[in-house]
PDB file of N, CA and C in Angstrom:
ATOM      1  N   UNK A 151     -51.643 239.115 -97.054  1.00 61.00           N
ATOM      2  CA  UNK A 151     -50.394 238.884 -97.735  1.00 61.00           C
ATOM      3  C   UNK A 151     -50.332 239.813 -98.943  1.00 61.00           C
ATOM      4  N   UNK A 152     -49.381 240.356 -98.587  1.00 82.00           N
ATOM      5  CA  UNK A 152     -49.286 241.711-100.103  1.00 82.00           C
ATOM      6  C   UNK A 152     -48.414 240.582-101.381  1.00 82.00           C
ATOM      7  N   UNK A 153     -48.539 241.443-102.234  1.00 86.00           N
ATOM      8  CA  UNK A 153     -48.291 240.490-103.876  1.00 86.00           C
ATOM      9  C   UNK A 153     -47.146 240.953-104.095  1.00 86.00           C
ATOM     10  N   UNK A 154     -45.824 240.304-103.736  1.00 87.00           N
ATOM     11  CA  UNK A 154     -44.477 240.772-104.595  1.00 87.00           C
ATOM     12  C   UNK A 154     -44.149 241.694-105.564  1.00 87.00           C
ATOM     13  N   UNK A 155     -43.594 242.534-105.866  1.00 93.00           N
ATOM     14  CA  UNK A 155     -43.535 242.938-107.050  1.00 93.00           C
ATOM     15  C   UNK A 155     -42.620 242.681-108.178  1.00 93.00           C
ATOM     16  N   UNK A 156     -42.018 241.640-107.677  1.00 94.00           N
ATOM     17  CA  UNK A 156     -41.191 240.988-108.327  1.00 94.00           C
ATOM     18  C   UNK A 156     -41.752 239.921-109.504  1.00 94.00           C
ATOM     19  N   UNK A 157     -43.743 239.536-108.530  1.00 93.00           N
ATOM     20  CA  UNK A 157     -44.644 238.820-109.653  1.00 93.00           C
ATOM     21  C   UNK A 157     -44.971 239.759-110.336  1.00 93.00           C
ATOM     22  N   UNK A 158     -45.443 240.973-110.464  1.00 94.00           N
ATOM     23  CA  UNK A 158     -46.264 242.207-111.304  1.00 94.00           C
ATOM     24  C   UNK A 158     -45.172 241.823-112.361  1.00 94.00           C
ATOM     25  N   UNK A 159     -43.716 242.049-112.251  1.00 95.00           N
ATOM     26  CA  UNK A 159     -42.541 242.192-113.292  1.00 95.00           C
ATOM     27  C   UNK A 159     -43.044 241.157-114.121  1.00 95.00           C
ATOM     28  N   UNK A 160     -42.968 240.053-113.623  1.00 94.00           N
ATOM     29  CA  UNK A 160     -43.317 238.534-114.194  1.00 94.00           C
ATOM     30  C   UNK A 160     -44.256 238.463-114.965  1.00 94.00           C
ATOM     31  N   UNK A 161     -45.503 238.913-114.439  1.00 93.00           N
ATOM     32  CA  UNK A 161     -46.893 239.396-115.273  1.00 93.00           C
ATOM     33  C   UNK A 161     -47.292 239.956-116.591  1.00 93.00           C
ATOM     34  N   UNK A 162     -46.362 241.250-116.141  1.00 95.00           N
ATOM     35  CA  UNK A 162     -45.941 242.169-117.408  1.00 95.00           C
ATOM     36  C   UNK A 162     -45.299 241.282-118.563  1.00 95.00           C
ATOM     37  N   UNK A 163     -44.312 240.698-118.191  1.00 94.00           N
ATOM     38  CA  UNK A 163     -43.621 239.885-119.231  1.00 94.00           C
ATOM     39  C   UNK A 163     -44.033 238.852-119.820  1.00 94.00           C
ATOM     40  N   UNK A 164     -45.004 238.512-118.999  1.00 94.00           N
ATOM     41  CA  UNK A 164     -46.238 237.136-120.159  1.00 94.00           C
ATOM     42  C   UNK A 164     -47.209 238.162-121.101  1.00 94.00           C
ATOM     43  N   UNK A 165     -47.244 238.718-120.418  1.00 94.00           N
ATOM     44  CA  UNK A 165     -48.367 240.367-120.991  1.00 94.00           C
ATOM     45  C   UNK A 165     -47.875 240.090-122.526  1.00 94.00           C
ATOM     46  N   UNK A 166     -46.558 240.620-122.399  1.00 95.00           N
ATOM     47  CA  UNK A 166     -45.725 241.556-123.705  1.00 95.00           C
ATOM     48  C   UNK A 166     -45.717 240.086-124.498  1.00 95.00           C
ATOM     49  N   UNK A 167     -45.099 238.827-123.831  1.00 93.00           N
ATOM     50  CA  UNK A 167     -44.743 237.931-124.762  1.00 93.00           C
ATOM     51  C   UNK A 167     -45.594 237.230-124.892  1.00 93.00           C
ATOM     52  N   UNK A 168     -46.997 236.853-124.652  1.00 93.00           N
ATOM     53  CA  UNK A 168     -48.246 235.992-124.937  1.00 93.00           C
ATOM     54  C   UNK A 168     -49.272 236.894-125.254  1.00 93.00           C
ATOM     55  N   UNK A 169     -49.402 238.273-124.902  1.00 92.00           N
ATOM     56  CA  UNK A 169     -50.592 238.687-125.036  1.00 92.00           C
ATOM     57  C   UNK A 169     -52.213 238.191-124.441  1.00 92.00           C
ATOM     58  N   UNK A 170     -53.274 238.025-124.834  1.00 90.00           N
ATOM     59  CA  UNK A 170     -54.663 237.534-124.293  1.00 90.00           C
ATOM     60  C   UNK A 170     -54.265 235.964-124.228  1.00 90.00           C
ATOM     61  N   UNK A 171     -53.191 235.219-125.040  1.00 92.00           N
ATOM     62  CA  UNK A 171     -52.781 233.942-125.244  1.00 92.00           C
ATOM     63  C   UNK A 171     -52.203 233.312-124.057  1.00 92.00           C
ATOM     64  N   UNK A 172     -52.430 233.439-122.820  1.00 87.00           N
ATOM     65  CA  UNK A 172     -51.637 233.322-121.822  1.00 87.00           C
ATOM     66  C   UNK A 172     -51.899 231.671-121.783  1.00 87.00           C
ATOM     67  N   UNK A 173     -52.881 230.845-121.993  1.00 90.00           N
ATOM     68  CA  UNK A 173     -52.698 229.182-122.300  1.00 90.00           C
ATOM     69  C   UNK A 173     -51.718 228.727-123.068  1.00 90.00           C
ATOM     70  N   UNK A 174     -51.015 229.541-123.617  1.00 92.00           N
ATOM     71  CA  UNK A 174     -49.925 229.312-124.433  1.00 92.00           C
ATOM     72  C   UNK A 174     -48.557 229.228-123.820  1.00 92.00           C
ATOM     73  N   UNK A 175     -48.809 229.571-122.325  1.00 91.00           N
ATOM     74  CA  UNK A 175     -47.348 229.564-121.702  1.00 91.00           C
ATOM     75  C   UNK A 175     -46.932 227.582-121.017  1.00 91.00           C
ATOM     76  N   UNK A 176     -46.208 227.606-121.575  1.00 92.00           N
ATOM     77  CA  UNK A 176     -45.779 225.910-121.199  1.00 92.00           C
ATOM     78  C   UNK A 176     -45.730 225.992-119.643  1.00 92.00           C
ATOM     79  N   UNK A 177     -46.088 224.766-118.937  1.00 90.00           N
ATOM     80  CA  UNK A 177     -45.821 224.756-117.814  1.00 90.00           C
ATOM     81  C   UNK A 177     -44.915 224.779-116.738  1.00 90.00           C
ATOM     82  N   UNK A 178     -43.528 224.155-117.565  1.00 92.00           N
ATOM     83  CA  UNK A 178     -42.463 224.211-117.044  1.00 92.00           C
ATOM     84  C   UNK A 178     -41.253 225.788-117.306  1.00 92.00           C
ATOM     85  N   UNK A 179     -41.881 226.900-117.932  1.00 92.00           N
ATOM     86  CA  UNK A 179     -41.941 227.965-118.035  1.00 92.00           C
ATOM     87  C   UNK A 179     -41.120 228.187-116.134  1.00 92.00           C
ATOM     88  N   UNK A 180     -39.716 228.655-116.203  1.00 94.00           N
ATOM     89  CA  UNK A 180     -39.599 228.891-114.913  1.00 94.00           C
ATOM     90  C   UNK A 180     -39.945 230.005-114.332  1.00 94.00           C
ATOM     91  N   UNK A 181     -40.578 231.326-114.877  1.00 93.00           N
ATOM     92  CA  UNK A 181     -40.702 232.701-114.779  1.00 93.00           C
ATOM     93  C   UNK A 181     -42.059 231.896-114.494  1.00 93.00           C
ATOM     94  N   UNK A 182     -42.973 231.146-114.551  1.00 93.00           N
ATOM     95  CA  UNK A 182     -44.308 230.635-114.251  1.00 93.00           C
ATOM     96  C   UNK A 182     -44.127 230.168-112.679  1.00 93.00           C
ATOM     97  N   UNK A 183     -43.232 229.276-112.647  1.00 93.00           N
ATOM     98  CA  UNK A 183     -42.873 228.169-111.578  1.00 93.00           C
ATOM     99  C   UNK A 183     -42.603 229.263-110.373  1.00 93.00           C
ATOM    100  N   UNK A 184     -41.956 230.250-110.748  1.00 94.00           N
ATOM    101  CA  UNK A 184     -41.443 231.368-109.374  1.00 94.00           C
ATOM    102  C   UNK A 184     -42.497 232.186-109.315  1.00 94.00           C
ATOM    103  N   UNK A 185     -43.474 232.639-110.236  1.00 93.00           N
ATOM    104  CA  UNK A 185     -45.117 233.042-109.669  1.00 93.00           C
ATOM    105  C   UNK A 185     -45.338 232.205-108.928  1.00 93.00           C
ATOM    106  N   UNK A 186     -45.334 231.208-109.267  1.00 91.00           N
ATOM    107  CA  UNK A 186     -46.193 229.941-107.956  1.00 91.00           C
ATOM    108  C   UNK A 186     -45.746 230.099-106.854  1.00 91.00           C
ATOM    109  N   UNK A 187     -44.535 230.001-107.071  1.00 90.00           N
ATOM    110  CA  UNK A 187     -43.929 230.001-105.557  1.00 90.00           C
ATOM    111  C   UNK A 187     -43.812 230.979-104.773  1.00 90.00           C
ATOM    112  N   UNK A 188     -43.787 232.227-105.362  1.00 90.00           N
ATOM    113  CA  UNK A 188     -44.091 233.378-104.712  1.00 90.00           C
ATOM    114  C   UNK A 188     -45.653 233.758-104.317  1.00 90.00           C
ATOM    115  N   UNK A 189     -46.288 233.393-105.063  1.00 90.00           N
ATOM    116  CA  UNK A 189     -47.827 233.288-104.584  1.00 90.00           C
ATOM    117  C   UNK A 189     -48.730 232.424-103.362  1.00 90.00           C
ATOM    118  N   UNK A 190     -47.490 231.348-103.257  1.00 86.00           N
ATOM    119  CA  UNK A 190     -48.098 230.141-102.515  1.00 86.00           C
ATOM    120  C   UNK A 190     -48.373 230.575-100.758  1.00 86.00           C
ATOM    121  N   UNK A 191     -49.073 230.441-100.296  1.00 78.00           N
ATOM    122  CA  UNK A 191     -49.731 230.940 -98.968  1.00 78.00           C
ATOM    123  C   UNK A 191     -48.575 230.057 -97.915  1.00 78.00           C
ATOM    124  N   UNK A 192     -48.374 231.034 -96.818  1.00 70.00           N
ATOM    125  CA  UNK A 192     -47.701 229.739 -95.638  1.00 70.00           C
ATOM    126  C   UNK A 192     -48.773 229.658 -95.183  1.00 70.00           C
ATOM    127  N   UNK A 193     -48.169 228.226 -94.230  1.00 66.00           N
ATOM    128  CA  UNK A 193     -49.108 227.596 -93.255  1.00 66.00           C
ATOM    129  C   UNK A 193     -48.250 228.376 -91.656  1.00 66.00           C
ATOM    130  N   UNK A 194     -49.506 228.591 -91.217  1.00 62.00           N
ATOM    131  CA  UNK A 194     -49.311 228.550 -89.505  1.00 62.00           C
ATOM    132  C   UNK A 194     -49.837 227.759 -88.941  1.00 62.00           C
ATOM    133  N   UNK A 195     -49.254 227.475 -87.632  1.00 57.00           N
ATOM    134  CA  UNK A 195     -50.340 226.813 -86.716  1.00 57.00           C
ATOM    135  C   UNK A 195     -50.654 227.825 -85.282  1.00 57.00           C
ATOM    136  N   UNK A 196     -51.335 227.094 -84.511  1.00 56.00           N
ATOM    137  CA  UNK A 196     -51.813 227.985 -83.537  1.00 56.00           C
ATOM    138  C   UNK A 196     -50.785 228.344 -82.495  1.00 56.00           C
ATOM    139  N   UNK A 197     -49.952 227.505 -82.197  1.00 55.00           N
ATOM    140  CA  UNK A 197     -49.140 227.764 -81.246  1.00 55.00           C
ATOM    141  C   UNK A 197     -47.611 227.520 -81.932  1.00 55.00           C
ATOM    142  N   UNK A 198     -46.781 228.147 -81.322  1.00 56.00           N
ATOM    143  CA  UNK A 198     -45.062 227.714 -82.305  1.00 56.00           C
ATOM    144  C   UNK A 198     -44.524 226.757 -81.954  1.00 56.00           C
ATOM    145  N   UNK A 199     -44.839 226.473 -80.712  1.00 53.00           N
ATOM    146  CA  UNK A 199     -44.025 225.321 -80.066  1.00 53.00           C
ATOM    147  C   UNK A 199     -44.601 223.730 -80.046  1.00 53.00           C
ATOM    148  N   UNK A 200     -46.426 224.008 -81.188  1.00 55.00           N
ATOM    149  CA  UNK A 200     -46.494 222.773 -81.474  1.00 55.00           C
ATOM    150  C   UNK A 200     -46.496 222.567 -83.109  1.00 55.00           C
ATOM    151  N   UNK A 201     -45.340 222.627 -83.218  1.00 56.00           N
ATOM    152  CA  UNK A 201     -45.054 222.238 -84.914  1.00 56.00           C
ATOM    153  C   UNK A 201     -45.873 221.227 -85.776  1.00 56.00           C
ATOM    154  N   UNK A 202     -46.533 221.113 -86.768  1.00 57.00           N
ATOM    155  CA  UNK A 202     -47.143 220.003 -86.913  1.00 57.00           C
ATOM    156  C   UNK A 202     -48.724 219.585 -86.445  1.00 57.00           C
ATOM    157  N   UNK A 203     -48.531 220.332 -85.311  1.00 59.00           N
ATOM    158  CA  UNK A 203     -49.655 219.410 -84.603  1.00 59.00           C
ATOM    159  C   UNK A 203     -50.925 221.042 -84.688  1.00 59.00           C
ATOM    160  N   UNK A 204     -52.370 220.578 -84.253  1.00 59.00           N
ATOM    161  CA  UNK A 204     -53.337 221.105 -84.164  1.00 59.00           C
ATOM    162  C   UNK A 204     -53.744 221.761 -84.901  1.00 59.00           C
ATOM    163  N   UNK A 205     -54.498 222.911 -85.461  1.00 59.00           N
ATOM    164  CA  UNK A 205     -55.374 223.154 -85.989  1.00 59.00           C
ATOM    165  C   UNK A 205     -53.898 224.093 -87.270  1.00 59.00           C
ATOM    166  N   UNK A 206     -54.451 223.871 -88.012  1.00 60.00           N
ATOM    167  CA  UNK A 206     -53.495 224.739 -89.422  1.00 60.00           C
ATOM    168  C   UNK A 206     -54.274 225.302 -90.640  1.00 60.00           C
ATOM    169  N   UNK A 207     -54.108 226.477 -90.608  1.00 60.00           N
ATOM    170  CA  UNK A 207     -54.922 227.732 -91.638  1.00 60.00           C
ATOM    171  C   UNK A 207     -53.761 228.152 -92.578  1.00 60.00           C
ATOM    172  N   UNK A 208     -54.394 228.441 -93.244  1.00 59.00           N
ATOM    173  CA  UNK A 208     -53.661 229.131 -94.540  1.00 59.00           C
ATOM    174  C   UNK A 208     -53.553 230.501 -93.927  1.00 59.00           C
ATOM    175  N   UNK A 209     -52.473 231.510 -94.195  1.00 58.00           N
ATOM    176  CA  UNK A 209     -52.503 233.109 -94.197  1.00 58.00           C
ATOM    177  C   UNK A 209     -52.059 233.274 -95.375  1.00 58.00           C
ATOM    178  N   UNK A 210     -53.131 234.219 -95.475  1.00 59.00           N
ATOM    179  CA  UNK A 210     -53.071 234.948 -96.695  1.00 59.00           C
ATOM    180  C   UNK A 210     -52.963 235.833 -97.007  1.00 59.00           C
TER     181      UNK A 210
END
C-alpha cells in the first residue's frame, strides 16, 4: 500500500505547526482524524463472493 500524498501534506503541516511537539496535537484535530483514515489498511478476504466469511488479512 503506497502512502497518499495528500498525508505527506498533512505531515508537513504538524511539522511547521508543532514542531518535535507533535503530543501536543489534540485528538480530535481533523487534519489528524483524515491521517487515520487514510492510513487505515483494508480488509480482504479470500474469495469475493464470500463476504464476511473465512479467513481475513490485512493488505498493506
Amino acid at each position: 500500500m503506497a502512502v497518499p500524498n495528500e498525508v505527506y501534506a498533512l505531515l508537513r503541516e504538524f511539522d511547521k505547526e508543532y514542531g518535535n511537539h507533535w503530543e501536543r496535537i489534540p485528538e480530535t484535530d481533523e487534519r489528524l482524524l483524515k491521517v487515520r483514515l487514510l492510513l487505515e489498511p483494508d480488509y480482504v478476504t479470500k474469495r469475493k463472493n464470500r463476504v464476511g466469511r473465512g479467513n481475513r488479512k490485512i493488505l498493506w
